[in-house]
Amino acid sequence: YVERVTDGKRFLLKLYPNGSPHIPKRDSLLIYARNAELPFGHVAVICDVVPGFIRIAEQNYIYHSWSDDFSREVSLVIKD
């Protein structure tokens, strides 16, 4: 779950790991595991889902100004 800071309300999360048959949905969280490049992991919000990629909003990953209403596009591969 995640907890809203202002009032402590909790929201349950559903886990859809890579390789899942579920296509990501707008307003979902994309959570990166810890690794050498991201020692604390990383969280992004999915802003849009289009054929072939998702658009995400994030901070503190690649430090640059956004030229649109999302920070970058991530490839989306769907396998049978």
JSON list of C-alpha atoms in Angstrom, two decimals:
[
{"chain": "A", "resi": 1, "resn": "TYR", "atom": "CA", "xyz": [0.00, 0.00, 0.00]},
{"chain": "A", "resi": 2, "resn": "VAL", "atom": "CA", "xyz": [0.88, 3.66, -0.17]},
{"chain": "A", "resi": 3, "resn": "GLU", "atom": "CA", "xyz": [-0.16, 6.15, 2.46]},
{"chain": "A", "resi": 4, "resn": "ARG", "atom": "CA", "xyz": [-1.30, 9.71, 1.80]},
{"chain": "A", "resi": 5, "resn": "VAL", "atom": "CA", "xyz": [0.75, 12.01, 3.99]},
{"chain": "A", "resi": 6, "resn": "THR", "atom": "CA", "xyz": [-1.99, 14.59, 4.63]},
{"chain": "A", "resi": 7, "resn": "ASP", "atom": "CA", "xyz": [-4.47, 12.23, 6.28]},
{"chain": "A", "resi": 8, "resn": "GLY", "atom": "CA", "xyz": [-2.88, 8.78, 6.57]},
{"chain": "A", "resi": 9, "resn": "LYS", "atom": "CA", "xyz": [-5.37, 7.17, 4.16]},
{"chain": "A", "resi": 10, "resn": "ARG", "atom": "CA", "xyz": [-3.98, 3.95, 2.68]},
{"chain": "A", "resi": 11, "resn": "PHE", "atom": "CA", "xyz": [-4.36, 2.83, -0.92]},
{"chain": "A", "resi": 12, "resn": "LEU", "atom": "CA", "xyz": [-3.77, -0.78, -1.96]},
{"chain": "A", "resi": 13, "resn": "LEU", "atom": "CA", "xyz": [-1.50, -1.46, -4.92]},
{"chain": "A", "resi": 14, "resn": "LYS", "atom": "CA", "xyz": [-1.68, -4.29, -7.47]},
{"chain": "A", "resi": 15, "resn": "LEU", "atom": "CA", "xyz": [1.55, -5.84, -8.69]},
{"chain": "A", "resi": 16, "resn": "TYR", "atom": "CA", "xyz": [2.01, -6.54, -12.41]},
{"chain": "A", "resi": 17, "resn": "PRO", "atom": "CA", "xyz": [5.61, -7.69, -12.96]},
{"chain": "A", "resi": 18, "resn": "ASN", "atom": "CA", "xyz": [7.46, -7.57, -16.27]},
{"chain": "A", "resi": 19, "resn": "GLY", "atom": "CA", "xyz": [6.23, -10.40, -18.46]},
{"chain": "A", "resi": 20, "resn": "SER", "atom": "CA", "xyz": [2.66, -10.02, -17.20]},
{"chain": "A", "resi": 21, "resn": "PRO", "atom": "CA", "xyz": [-0.12, -10.23, -19.83]},
{"chain": "A", "resi": 22, "resn": "HIS", "atom": "CA", "xyz": [-1.51, -6.92, -18.51]},
{"chain": "A", "resi": 23, "resn": "ILE", "atom": "CA", "xyz": [-0.73, -3.76, -20.50]},
{"chain": "A", "resi": 24, "resn": "PRO", "atom": "CA", "xyz": [0.25, -0.80, -18.29]},
{"chain": "A", "resi": 25, "resn": "LYS", "atom": "CA", "xyz": [-2.45, 1.79, -17.64]},
{"chain": "A", "resi": 26, "resn": "ARG", "atom": "CA", "xyz": [-2.31, 5.56, -17.40]},
{"chain": "A", "resi": 27, "resn": "ASP", "atom": "CA", "xyz": [-1.78, 6.86, -13.83]},
{"chain": "A", "resi": 28, "resn": "SER", "atom": "CA", "xyz": [-0.09, 3.61, -12.75]},
{"chain": "A", "resi": 29, "resn": "LEU", "atom": "CA", "xyz": [3.23, 3.60, -10.94]},
{"chain": "A", "resi": 30, "resn": "LEU", "atom": "CA", "xyz": [6.32, 2.17, -12.62]},
{"chain": "A", "resi": 31, "resn": "ILE", "atom": "CA", "xyz": [8.61, 0.98, -9.83]},
{"chain": "A", "resi": 32, "resn": "TYR", "atom": "CA", "xyz": [12.26, 0.19, -10.56]},
{"chain": "A", "resi": 33, "resn": "ALA", "atom": "CA", "xyz": [14.18, -2.21, -8.32]},
{"chain": "A", "resi": 34, "resn": "ARG", "atom": "CA", "xyz": [17.45, -1.21, -6.70]},
{"chain": "A", "resi": 35, "resn": "ASN", "atom": "CA", "xyz": [20.55, -1.77, -8.81]},
{"chain": "A", "resi": 36, "resn": "ALA", "atom": "CA", "xyz": [24.05, -0.35, -9.24]},
{"chain": "A", "resi": 37, "resn": "GLU", "atom": "CA", "xyz": [22.75, 2.61, -11.27]},
{"chain": "A", "resi": 38, "resn": "LEU", "atom": "CA", "xyz": [19.72, 3.21, -8.99]},
{"chain": "A", "resi": 39, "resn": "PRO", "atom": "CA", "xyz": [20.85, 2.24, -5.46]},
{"chain": "A", "resi": 40, "resn": "PHE", "atom": "CA", "xyz": [17.51, 3.34, -3.95]},
{"chain": "A", "resi": 41, "resn": "GLY", "atom": "CA", "xyz": [15.30, 2.17, -6.82]},
{"chain": "A", "resi": 42, "resn": "HIS", "atom": "CA", "xyz": [13.11, 4.63, -8.70]},
{"chain": "A", "resi": 43, "resn": "VAL", "atom": "CA", "xyz": [9.43, 5.50, -9.15]},
{"chain": "A", "resi": 44, "resn": "ALA", "atom": "CA", "xyz": [7.71, 7.03, -12.19]},
{"chain": "A", "resi": 45, "resn": "VAL", "atom": "CA", "xyz": [4.08, 7.69, -13.09]},
{"chain": "A", "resi": 46, "resn": "ILE", "atom": "CA", "xyz": [2.72, 6.41, -16.40]},
{"chain": "A", "resi": 47, "resn": "CYS", "atom": "CA", "xyz": [1.23, 9.42, -18.21]},
{"chain": "A", "resi": 48, "resn": "ASP", "atom": "CA", "xyz": [0.21, 7.77, -21.48]},
{"chain": "A", "resi": 49, "resn": "VAL", "atom": "CA", "xyz": [0.19, 4.36, -23.14]},
{"chain": "A", "resi": 50, "resn": "VAL", "atom": "CA", "xyz": [0.46, 4.18, -26.93]},
{"chain": "A", "resi": 51, "resn": "PRO", "atom": "CA", "xyz": [1.43, 1.35, -29.29]},
{"chain": "A", "resi": 52, "resn": "GLY", "atom": "CA", "xyz": [5.11, 0.60, -28.81]},
{"chain": "A", "resi": 53, "resn": "PHE", "atom": "CA", "xyz": [5.88, 2.73, -25.76]},
{"chain": "A", "resi": 54, "resn": "ILE", "atom": "CA", "xyz": [4.70, 4.40, -22.56]},
{"chain": "A", "resi": 55, "resn": "ARG", "atom": "CA", "xyz": [5.27, 8.02, -21.53]},
{"chain": "A", "resi": 56, "resn": "ILE", "atom": "CA", "xyz": [6.32, 8.59, -17.96]},
{"chain": "A", "resi": 57, "resn": "ALA", "atom": "CA", "xyz": [6.68, 11.47, -15.51]},
{"chain": "A", "resi": 58, "resn": "GLU", "atom": "CA", "xyz": [9.58, 11.27, -13.08]},
{"chain": "A", "resi": 59, "resn": "GLN", "atom": "CA", "xyz": [12.10, 13.30, -11.13]},
{"chain": "A", "resi": 60, "resn": "ASN", "atom": "CA", "xyz": [15.74, 12.70, -10.17]},
{"chain": "A", "resi": 61, "resn": "TYR", "atom": "CA", "xyz": [16.55, 10.19, -12.91]},
{"chain": "A", "resi": 62, "resn": "ILE", "atom": "CA", "xyz": [18.10, 12.11, -15.80]},
{"chain": "A", "resi": 63, "resn": "TYR", "atom": "CA", "xyz": [18.39, 15.74, -14.81]},
{"chain": "A", "resi": 64, "resn": "HIS", "atom": "CA", "xyz": [16.89, 17.73, -17.67]},
{"chain": "A", "resi": 65, "resn": "SER", "atom": "CA", "xyz": [13.96, 20.04, -18.32]},
{"chain": "A", "resi": 66, "resn": "TRP", "atom": "CA", "xyz": [10.91, 18.42, -19.86]},
{"chain": "A", "resi": 67, "resn": "SER", "atom": "CA", "xyz": [9.97, 19.67, -23.31]},
{"chain": "A", "resi": 68, "resn": "ASP", "atom": "CA", "xyz": [6.47, 18.17, -23.03]},
{"chain": "A", "resi": 69, "resn": "ASP", "atom": "CA", "xyz": [4.11, 16.94, -20.28]},
{"chain": "A", "resi": 70, "resn": "PHE", "atom": "CA", "xyz": [6.22, 13.79, -19.72]},
{"chain": "A", "resi": 71, "resn": "SER", "atom": "CA", "xyz": [9.90, 13.22, -19.00]},
{"chain": "A", "resi": 72, "resn": "ARG", "atom": "CA", "xyz": [10.63, 10.39, -21.44]},
{"chain": "A", "resi": 73, "resn": "GLU", "atom": "CA", "xyz": [9.26, 7.48, -23.44]},
{"chain": "A", "resi": 74, "resn": "VAL", "atom": "CA", "xyz": [9.99, 3.86, -22.52]},
{"chain": "A", "resi": 75, "resn": "SER", "atom": "CA", "xyz": [9.66, 1.02, -25.04]},
{"chain": "A", "resi": 76, "resn": "LEU", "atom": "CA", "xyz": [6.69, -1.28, -24.54]},
{"chain": "A", "resi": 77, "resn": "VAL", "atom": "CA", "xyz": [7.12, -4.83, -25.81]},
{"chain": "A", "resi": 78, "resn": "ILE", "atom": "CA", "xyz": [4.12, -7.16, -25.81]},
{"chain": "A", "resi": 79, "resn": "LYS", "atom": "CA", "xyz": [4.87, -10.87, -26.16]},
{"chain": "A", "resi": 80, "resn": "ASP", "atom": "CA", "xyz": [2.42, -13.70, -26.77]}
]
